[in-house]
Tab-separated table of C-alpha atoms in Angstrom:
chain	number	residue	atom	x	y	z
A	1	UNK	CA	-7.766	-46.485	29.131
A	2	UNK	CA	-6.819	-43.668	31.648
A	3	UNK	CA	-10.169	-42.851	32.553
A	4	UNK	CA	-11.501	-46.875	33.019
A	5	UNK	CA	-8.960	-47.723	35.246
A	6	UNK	CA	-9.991	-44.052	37.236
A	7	UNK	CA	-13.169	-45.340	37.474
A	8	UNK	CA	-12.907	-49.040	38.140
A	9	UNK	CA	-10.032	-48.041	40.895
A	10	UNK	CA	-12.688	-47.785	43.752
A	11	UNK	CA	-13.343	-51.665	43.380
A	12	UNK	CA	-10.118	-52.952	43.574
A	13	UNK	CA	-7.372	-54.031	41.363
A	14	UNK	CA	-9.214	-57.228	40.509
A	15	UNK	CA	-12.394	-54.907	39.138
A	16	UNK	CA	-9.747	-53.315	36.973
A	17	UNK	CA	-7.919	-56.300	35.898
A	18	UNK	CA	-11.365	-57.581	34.852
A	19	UNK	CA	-12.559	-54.360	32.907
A	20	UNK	CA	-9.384	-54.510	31.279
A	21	UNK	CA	-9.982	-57.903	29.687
A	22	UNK	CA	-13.294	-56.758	28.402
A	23	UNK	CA	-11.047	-54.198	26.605
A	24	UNK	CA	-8.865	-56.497	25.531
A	25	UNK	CA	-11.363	-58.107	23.509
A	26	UNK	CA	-12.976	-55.488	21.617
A	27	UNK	CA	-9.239	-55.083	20.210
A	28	UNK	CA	-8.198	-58.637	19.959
A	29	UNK	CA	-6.652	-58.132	16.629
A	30	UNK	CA	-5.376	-54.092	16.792
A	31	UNK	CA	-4.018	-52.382	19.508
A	32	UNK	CA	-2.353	-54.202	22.514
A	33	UNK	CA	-1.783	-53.260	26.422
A	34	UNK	CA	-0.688	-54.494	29.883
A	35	UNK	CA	-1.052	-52.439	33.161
A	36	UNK	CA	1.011	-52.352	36.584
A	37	UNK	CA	-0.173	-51.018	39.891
A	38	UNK	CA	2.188	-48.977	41.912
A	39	UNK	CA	3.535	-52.091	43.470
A	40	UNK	CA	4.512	-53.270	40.164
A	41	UNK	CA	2.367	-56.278	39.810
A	42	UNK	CA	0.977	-56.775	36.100
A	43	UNK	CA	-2.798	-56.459	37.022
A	44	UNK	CA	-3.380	-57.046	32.961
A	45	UNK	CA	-1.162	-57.793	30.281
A	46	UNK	CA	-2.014	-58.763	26.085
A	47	UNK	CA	-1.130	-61.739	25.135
A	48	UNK	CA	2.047	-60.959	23.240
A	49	UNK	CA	3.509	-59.441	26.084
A	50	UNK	CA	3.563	-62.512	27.585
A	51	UNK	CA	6.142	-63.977	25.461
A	52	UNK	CA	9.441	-64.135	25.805
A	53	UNK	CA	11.232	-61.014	24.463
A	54	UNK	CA	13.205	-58.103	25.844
A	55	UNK	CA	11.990	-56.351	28.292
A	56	UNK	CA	10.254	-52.721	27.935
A	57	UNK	CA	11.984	-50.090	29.642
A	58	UNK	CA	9.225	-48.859	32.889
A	59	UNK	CA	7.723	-45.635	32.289
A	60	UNK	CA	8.941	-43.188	35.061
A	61	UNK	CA	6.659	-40.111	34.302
A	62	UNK	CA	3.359	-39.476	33.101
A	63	UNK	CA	4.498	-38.199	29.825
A	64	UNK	CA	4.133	-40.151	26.888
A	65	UNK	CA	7.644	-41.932	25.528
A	66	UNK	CA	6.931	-43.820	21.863
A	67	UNK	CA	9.326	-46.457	20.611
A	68	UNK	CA	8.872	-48.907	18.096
A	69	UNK	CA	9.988	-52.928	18.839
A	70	UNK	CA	9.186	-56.500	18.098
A	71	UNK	CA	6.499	-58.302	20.102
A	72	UNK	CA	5.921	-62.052	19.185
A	73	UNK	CA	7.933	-61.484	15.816
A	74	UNK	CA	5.458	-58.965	15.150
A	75	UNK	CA	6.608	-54.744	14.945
A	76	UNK	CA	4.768	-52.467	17.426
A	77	UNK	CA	4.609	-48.599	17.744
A	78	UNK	CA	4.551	-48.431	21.847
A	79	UNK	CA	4.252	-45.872	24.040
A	80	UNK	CA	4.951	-46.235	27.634
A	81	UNK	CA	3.333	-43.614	30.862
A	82	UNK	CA	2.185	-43.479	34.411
A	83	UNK	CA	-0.944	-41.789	35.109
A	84	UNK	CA	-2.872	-41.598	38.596
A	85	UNK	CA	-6.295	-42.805	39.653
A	86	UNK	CA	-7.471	-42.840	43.112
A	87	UNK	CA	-4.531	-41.187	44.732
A	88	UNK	CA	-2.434	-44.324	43.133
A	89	UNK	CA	-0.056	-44.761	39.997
A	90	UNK	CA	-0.301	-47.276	37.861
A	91	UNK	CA	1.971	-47.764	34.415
A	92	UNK	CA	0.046	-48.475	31.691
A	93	UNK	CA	2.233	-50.005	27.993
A	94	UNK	CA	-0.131	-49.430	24.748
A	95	UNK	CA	1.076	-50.954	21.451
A	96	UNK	CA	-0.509	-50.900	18.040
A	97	UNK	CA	0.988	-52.817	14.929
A	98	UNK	CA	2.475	-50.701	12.623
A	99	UNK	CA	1.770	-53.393	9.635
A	100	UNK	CA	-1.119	-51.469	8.312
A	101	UNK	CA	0.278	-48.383	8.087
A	102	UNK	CA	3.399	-50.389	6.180
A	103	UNK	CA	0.697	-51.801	3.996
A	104	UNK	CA	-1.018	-48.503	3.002
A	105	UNK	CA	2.101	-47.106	2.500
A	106	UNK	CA	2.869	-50.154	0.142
A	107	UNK	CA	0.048	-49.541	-1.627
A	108	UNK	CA	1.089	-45.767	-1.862
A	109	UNK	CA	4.349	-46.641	-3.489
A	110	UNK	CA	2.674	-48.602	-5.939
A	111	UNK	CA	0.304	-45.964	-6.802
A	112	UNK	CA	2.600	-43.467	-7.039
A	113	UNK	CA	5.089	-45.539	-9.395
A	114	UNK	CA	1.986	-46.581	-11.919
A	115	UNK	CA	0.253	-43.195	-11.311
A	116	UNK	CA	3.023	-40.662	-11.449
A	117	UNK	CA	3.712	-40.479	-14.812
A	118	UNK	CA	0.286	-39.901	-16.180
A	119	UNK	CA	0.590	-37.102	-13.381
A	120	UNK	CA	2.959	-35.581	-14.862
A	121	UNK	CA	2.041	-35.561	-18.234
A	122	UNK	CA	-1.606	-34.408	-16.883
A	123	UNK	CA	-0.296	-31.889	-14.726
A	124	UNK	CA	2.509	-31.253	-17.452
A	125	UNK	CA	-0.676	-30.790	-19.816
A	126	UNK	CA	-2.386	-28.559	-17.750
A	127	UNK	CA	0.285	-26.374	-16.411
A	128	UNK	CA	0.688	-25.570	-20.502
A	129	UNK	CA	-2.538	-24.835	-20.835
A	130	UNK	CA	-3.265	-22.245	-17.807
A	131	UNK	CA	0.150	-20.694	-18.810
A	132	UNK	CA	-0.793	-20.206	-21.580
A	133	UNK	CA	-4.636	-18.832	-21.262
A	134	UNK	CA	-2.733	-16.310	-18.485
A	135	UNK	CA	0.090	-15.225	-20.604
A	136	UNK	CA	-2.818	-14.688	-23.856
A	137	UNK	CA	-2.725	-10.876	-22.716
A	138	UNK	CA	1.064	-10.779	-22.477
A	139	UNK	CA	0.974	-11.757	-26.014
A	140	UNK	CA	-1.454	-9.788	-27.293
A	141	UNK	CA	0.028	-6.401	-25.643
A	142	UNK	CA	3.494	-7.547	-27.119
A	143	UNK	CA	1.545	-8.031	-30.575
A	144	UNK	CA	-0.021	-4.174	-30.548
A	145	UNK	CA	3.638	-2.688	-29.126
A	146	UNK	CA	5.196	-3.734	-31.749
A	147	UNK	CA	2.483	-2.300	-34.514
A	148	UNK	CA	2.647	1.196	-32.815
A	149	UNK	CA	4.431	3.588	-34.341
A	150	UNK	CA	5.176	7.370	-35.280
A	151	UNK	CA	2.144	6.750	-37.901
A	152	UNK	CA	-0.374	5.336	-35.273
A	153	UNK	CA	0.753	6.719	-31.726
A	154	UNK	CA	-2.926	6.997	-31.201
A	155	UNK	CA	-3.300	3.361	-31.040
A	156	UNK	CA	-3.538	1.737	-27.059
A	157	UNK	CA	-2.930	-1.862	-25.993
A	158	UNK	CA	-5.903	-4.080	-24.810
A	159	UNK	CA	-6.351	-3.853	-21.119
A	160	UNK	CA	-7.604	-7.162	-19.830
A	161	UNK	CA	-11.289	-7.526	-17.696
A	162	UNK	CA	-9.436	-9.023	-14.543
A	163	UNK	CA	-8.283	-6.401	-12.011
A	164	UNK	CA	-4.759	-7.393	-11.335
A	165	UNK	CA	-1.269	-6.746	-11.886
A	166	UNK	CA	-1.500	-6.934	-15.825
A	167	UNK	CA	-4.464	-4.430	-16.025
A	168	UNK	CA	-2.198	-2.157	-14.353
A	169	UNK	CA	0.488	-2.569	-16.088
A	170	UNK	CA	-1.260	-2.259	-19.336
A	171	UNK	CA	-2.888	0.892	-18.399
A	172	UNK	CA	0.282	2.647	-17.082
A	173	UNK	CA	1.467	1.742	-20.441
A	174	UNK	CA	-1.422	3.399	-22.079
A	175	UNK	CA	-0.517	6.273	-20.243
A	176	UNK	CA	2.827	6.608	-20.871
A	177	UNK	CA	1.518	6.058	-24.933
A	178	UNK	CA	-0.771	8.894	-24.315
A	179	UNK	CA	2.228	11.261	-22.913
A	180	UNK	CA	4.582	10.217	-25.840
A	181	UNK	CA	2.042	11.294	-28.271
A	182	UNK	CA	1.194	14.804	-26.620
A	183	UNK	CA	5.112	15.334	-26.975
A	184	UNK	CA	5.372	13.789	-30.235
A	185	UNK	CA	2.403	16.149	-31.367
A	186	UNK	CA	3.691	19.361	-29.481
A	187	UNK	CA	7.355	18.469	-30.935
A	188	UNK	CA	5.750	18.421	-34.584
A	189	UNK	CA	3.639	21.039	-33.970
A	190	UNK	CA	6.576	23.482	-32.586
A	191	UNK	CA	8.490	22.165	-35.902
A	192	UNK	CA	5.981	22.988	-38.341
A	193	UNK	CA	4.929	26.390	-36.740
A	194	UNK	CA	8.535	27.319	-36.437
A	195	UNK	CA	8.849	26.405	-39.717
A	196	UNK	CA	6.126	28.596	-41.173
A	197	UNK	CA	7.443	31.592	-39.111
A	198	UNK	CA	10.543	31.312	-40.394
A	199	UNK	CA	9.574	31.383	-43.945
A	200	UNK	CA	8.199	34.754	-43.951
A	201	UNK	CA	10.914	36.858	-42.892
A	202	UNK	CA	13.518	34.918	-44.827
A	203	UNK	CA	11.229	34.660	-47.591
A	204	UNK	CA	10.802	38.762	-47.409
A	205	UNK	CA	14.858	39.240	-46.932
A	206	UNK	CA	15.715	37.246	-50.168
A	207	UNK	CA	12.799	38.891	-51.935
A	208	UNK	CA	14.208	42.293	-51.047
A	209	UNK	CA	17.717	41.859	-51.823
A	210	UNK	CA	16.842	40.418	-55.050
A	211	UNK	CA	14.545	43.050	-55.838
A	212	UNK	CA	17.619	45.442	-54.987
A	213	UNK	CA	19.897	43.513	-57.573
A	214	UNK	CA	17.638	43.292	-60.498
A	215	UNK	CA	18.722	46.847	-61.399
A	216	UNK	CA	20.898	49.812	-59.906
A	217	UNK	CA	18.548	51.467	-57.850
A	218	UNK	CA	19.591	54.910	-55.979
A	219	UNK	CA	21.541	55.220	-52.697
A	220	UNK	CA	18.049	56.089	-50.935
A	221	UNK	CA	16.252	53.032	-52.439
A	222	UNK	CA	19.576	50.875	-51.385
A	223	UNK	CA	18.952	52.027	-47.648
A	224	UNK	CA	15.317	51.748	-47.958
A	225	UNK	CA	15.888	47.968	-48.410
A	226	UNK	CA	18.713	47.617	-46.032
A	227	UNK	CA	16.261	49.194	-43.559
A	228	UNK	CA	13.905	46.149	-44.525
A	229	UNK	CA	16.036	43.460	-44.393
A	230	UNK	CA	17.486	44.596	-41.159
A	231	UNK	CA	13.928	45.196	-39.420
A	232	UNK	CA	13.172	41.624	-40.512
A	233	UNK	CA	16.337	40.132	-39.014
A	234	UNK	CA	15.866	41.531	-35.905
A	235	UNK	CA	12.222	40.160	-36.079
A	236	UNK	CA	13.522	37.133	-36.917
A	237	UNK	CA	16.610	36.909	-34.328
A	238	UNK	CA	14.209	37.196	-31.620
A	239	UNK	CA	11.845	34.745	-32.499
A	240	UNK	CA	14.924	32.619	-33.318
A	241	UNK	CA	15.635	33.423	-29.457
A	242	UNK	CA	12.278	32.788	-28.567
A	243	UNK	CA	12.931	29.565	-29.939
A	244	UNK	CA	16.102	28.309	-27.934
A	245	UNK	CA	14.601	29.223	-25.170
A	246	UNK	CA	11.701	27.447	-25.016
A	247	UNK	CA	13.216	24.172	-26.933
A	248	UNK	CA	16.118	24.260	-23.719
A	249	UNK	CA	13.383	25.058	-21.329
A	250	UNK	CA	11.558	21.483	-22.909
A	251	UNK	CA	15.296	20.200	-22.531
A	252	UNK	CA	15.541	20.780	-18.836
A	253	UNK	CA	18.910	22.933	-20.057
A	254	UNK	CA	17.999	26.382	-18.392
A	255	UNK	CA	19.154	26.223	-14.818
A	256	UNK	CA	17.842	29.511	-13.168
A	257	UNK	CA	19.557	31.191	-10.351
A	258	UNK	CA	17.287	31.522	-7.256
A	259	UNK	CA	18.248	34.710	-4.970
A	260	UNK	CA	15.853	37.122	-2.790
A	261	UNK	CA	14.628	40.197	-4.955
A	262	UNK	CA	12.937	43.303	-4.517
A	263	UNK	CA	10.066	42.991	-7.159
A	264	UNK	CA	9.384	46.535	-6.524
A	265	UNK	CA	12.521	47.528	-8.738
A	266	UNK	CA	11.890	45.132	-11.287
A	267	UNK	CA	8.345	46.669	-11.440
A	268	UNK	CA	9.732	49.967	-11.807
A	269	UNK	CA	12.165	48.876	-14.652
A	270	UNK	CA	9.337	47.481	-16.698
A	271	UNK	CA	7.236	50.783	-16.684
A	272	UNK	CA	10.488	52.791	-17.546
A	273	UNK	CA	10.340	49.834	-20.779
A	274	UNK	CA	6.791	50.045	-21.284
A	275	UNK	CA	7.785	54.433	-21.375
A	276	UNK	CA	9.860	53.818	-24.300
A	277	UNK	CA	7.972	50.944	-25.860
A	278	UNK	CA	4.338	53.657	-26.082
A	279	UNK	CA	7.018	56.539	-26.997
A	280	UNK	CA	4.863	56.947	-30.445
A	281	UNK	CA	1.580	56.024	-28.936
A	282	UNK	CA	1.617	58.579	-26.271
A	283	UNK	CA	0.082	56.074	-23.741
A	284	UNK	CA	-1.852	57.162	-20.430
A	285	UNK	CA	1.084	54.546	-18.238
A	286	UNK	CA	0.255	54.518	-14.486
A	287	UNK	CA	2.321	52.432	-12.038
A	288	UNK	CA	1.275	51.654	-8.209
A	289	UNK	CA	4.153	49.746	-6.366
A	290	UNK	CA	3.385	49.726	-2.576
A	291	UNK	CA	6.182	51.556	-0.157
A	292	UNK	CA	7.161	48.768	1.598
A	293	UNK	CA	9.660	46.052	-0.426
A	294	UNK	CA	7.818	42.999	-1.659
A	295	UNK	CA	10.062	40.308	-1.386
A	296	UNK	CA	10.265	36.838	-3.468
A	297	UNK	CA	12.892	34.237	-4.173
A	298	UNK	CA	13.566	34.384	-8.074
A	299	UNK	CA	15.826	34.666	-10.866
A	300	UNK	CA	16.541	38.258	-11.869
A	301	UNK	CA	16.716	37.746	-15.545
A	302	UNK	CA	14.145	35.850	-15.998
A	303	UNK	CA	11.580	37.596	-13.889
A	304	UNK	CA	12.238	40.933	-16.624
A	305	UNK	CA	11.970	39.013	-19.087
A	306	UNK	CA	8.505	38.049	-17.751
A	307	UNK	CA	7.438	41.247	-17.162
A	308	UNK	CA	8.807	42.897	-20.533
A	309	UNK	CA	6.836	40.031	-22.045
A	310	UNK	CA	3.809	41.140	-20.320
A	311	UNK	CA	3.749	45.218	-20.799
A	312	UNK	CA	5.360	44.681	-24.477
A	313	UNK	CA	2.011	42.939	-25.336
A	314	UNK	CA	0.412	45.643	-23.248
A	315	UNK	CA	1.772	48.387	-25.406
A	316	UNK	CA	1.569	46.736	-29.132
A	317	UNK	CA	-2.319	45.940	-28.498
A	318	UNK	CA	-3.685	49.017	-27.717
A	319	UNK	CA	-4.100	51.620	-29.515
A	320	UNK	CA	-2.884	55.133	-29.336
A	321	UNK	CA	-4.195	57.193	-26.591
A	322	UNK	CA	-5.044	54.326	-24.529
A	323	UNK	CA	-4.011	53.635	-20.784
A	324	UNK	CA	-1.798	51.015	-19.421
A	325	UNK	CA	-1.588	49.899	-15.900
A	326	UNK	CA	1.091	48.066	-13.796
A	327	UNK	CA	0.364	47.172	-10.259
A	328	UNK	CA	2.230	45.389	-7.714
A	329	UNK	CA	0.143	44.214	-4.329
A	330	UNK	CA	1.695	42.617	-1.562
A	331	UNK	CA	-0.133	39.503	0.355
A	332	UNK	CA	0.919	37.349	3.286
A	333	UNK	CA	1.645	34.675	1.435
A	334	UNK	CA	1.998	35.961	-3.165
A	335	UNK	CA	3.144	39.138	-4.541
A	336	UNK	CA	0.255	39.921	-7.177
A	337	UNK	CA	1.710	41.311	-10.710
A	338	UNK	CA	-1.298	42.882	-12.531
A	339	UNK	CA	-1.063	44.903	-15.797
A	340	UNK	CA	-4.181	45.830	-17.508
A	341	UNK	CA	-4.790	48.168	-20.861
A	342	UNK	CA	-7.400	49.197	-22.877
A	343	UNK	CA	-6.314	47.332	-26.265
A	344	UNK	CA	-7.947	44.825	-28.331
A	345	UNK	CA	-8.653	42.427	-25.857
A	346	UNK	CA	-9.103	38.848	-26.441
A	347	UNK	CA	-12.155	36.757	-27.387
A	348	UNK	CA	-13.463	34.468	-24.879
A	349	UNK	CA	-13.111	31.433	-26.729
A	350	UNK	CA	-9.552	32.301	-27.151
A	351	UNK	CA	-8.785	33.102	-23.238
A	352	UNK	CA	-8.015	29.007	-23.158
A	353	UNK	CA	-5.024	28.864	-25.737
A	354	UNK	CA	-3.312	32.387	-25.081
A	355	UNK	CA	-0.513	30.431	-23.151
A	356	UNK	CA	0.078	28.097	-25.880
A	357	UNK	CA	2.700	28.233	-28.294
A	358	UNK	CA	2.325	30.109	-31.990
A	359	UNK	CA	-0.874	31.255	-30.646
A	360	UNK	CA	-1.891	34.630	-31.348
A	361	UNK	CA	-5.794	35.886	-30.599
A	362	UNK	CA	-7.519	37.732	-33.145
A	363	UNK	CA	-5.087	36.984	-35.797
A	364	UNK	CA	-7.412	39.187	-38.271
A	365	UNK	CA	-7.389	42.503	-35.783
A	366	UNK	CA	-3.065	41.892	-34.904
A	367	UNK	CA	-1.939	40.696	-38.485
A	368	UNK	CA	-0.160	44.194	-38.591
A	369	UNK	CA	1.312	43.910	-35.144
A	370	UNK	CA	4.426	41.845	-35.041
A	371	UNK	CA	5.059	38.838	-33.157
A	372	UNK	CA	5.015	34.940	-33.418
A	373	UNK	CA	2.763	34.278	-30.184
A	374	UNK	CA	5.728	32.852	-27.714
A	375	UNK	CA	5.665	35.523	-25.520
A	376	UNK	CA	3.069	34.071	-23.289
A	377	UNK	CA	4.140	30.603	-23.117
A	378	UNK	CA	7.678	31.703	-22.159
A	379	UNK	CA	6.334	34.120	-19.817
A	380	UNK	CA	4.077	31.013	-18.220
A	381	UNK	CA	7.024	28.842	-18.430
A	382	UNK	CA	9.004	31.391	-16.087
A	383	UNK	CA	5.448	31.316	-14.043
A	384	UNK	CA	6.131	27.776	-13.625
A	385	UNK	CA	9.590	27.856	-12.624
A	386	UNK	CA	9.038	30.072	-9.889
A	387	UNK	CA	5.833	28.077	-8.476
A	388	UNK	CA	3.883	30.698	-9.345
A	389	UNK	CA	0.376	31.068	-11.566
A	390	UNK	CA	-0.528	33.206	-14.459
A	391	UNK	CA	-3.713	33.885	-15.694
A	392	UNK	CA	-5.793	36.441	-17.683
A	393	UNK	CA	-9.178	38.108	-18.301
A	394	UNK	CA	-10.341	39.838	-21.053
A	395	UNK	CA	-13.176	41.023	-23.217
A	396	UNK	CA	-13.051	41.372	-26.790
A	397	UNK	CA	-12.797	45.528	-27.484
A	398	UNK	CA	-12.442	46.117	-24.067
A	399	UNK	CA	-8.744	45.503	-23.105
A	400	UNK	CA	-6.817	42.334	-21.325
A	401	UNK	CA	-5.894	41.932	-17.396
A	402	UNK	CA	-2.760	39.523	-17.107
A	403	UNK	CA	-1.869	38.380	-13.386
A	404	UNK	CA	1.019	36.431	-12.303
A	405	UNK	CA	1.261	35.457	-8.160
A	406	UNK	CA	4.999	34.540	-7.262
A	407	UNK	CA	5.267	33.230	-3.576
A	408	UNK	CA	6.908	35.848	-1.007
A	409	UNK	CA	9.825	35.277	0.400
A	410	UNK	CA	11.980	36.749	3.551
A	411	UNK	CA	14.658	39.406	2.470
A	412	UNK	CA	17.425	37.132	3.125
C-alpha cells in the first residue's frame, strides 16, 4: 500500500484516492483500509470504517502500532502508521478480520481434543518401543555381568555396532575385565608358586627331624641334621621375605624414602658383598666407579637391595674361576649400573620372562643353585619405583649383562 500511494502521489490525491478503490476491491471480503493526507482529509476509507464506532487513535510515527477492536460488530487486528511519499505524509489504518484465524484455531481445538489421545497412546506406543530397541544392549551387558565370574573371567560383554556412548562404555568395561583377570591370574599364580616353594623346604625340615627321631643317632649325626634344617630355614625365611615384599609392594604398603645418594658408595658396598659372596669360588671381581660422585634421588635400602640382588645372581651363576664385573658410568641425564659375568647365561627365549616372578632360566643347568626366582622381579620393582629401567642381555654359555639406568639428580 506504501509503495502505490508513492507512486500514484505525482497525480494528485484524487489519482490516489482512485487507485485505492481498485485495491479495495480485490479485498472486498479480507483485509480493510482508509488513508489520510497530511491535512487530515480521508482521501479513502473501507466501508466499515464508515460506521459509527469509536474512533482509532491517529498514528503519530511511521512505526507500526497493532491493536485489535470492533468494526461494524465485526473484530479486527489493526495496525495504524505514517509513511512518506513525495516529500508528504500520509496515515494509512490497515485491518484484517481475525475470524479466520479464530476459526482455524477452532478447528485446532477440536482436533486436538479427538486426536490427542490416540497421540498419546501412539506416541506412548512408540516411545516403548525405541526405549526399548535402545536399552536391548543395556540389557544384554547386564545379562553377561552377571554370568561372569571367578570360573569364566575370560568372558567379555557384547559391544554394540553403533559408535556412541554405550560402545564406550562397554569396551572400558572389557578392559577393566581384562585387568581383573591379569590380577586374578598373577594373584593365583603367586599363590600356587608360593605354595610349591614352600613345600620343599618344609617338606625337607619335617623329613629330617623325623629321620633324626626314628632312632638315637650320635651327637655328630644330631648336628649334621640341625645343620640341615637350619640351612633350609634360612632358605626358606628369605623367600618368605621375598614374599612380603613383593605382596606389600602389589599392596601399595612400601613407602620408600627419597633422599640424594652417592651411588658410587653403594657400588662399592656391593663389590665388598659380591668379595664375600665368590669367597669359595675365587672369582676374577673388577669394579670401575668413575672419580667424580654420581648423584641420584633414591632410597638407600632399597637401592642395596637392588644391587645385592644383581651381583648375588652374578656370583651363584658362574662358575669358579670366572670374572665378574661391576661398572658405574655417569651420563647427563642416568647413572648406568652394569654388572656382567661369565656364568651360565640365559637362553634367548628366556631373556622375556627373567623379570617375572618364580621364574628361573635354565631350571635343568641351576637346579643345584638355590633360589626361588624373585630376585629379579623385586629388583625391577625397585627399578620401577625409582623411574628407572632394567634390562639384560645374555647368551646361553656365555655369561649375562644386567643394566639398570636411575635418573641423576643434583647433590642436594
Amino acid at each position: 500500500m506504501q509503495r502505490l500511494v508513492a507512486i500514484t502521489e505525482p497525480k494528485g490525491d484524487e489519482a490516489i484516492a482512485g487507485e485505492l478503490g481498485d485495491l479495495a476491491k480485490l479485498w472486498a471480503n479480507g483485509a480493510l483500509f482508509e488513508v489520510a493526507n497530511a491535512e487530515g482529509r480521508w482521501l479513502f476509507r473501507s466501508e466499515p470504517f464508515l460506521h459509527d464506532q469509536p474512533s482509532l487513535p491517529r498514528a503519530t510515527s511511521t512505526d507500526s502500532v497493532f491493536f485489535t477492536t470492533n468494526l461494524n460488530f465485526n473484530q479486527y487486528r489493526v495496525a495504524l502508521a505514517q509513511v512518506q511519499a513525495g516529500g508528504r505524509k500520509f496515515e494509512i489504518h490497515a485491518a484484517v478480520p481475525t475470524e479466520p484465524f479464530d476459526q482455524a484455531l477452532d478447528r485446532f481445538r477440536v482436533i486436538e481434543q479427538e486426536a490427542l489421545p490416540l497421540l498419546v497412546i501412539v506416541a506412548s506406543l512408540l516411545g516403548y518401543w525405541l526405549s526399548g530397541k535402545s536399552l536391548a544392549p543395556v540389557g544384554r551387558i547386564i545379562r553377561t555381568a552377571e554370568q561372569i565370574g571367578v570360573e569364566n573371567l575370560s568372558r567379555r560383554l557384547e559391544v554394540p555396532q553403533p559408535r556412541d556412548e554405550l560402545r564406550r562404555l562397554t569396551e572400558t568395561l572389557n578392559e577393566m575385565l581384562a585387568r581383573i583377570e591379569t590380577s586374578f591370574r598373577r594373584i593365583t599364580q603367586f599363590t600356587a608358586d608360593a605354595s610349591h616353594d614352600l613345600r620343599t623346604p618344609v617338606a625337607v625340615m619335617r623329613t629330617a627331624a623325623e629321620l633324626s627321631l626314628r632312632r638315637s643317632r650320635s651327637e655328630a649325626e644330631y648336628r649334621a641334621t640341625l645343620g640341615k634344617i637350619l640351612e633350609t630355614s634360612i632358605e626358606t625365611s628369605e623367600l618368605l621375605e621375598n614374599l612380603l615384599t613383593l605382596a606389600r609392594a602389589d599392596a601399595g604398603a612400601i613407602g620408600m624414602e627419597m633422599h640424594p645418594l652417592e651411588l658410587g658408595e653403594h657400588v662399592r658396598k656391593a663389590e665388598e658383598r659380591a668379595k664375600i659372596l665368590s669367597s669359595d669360588k675365587e672369582l676374577d671381581l673388577v669394579l670401575r666407579v668413575p672419580s667424580m660422585p654420581v648423584w641420584v634421588r633414591a632410597d638407600a635400602v632399597a637401592i642395596d637391595r637392588l644391587l645385592l640382588i644383581l651381583v648375588d645372581n652374578a656370583v651363584k651363576y658362574t662358575p669358579a674361576g670366572g670374572r665378574c664385573e661391576i661398572e658405574l658410568l655417569r651420563g647427563s641425564e642416568h647413572a648406568e649400573i652394569t654388572v656382567r659375568d661369565t656364568g651360565l647365561g640365559i637362553a634367548e627365549g628366556d631373556l622375556s620372562t627373567i623379570f617375572e616372578r618364580f621364574t628361573r632360566a635354565n631350571r635343568s643347568r641351576s637346579k643345584e643353585i638355590p633360589g626361588a626366582g624373585l630376585g629379579l622381579a623385586i629388583a625391577r620393582w625397585i627399578t620401577d619405583m625409582h623411574g628407572g629401567t632394567i634390562g639384560a642381555e645374555s647368551k646361553l654359555g656365555a655369561g649375562s649383562v644386567f643394566c639398570v639406568r636411575l635418573p641423576s639428580s643434583a647433590s642436594n
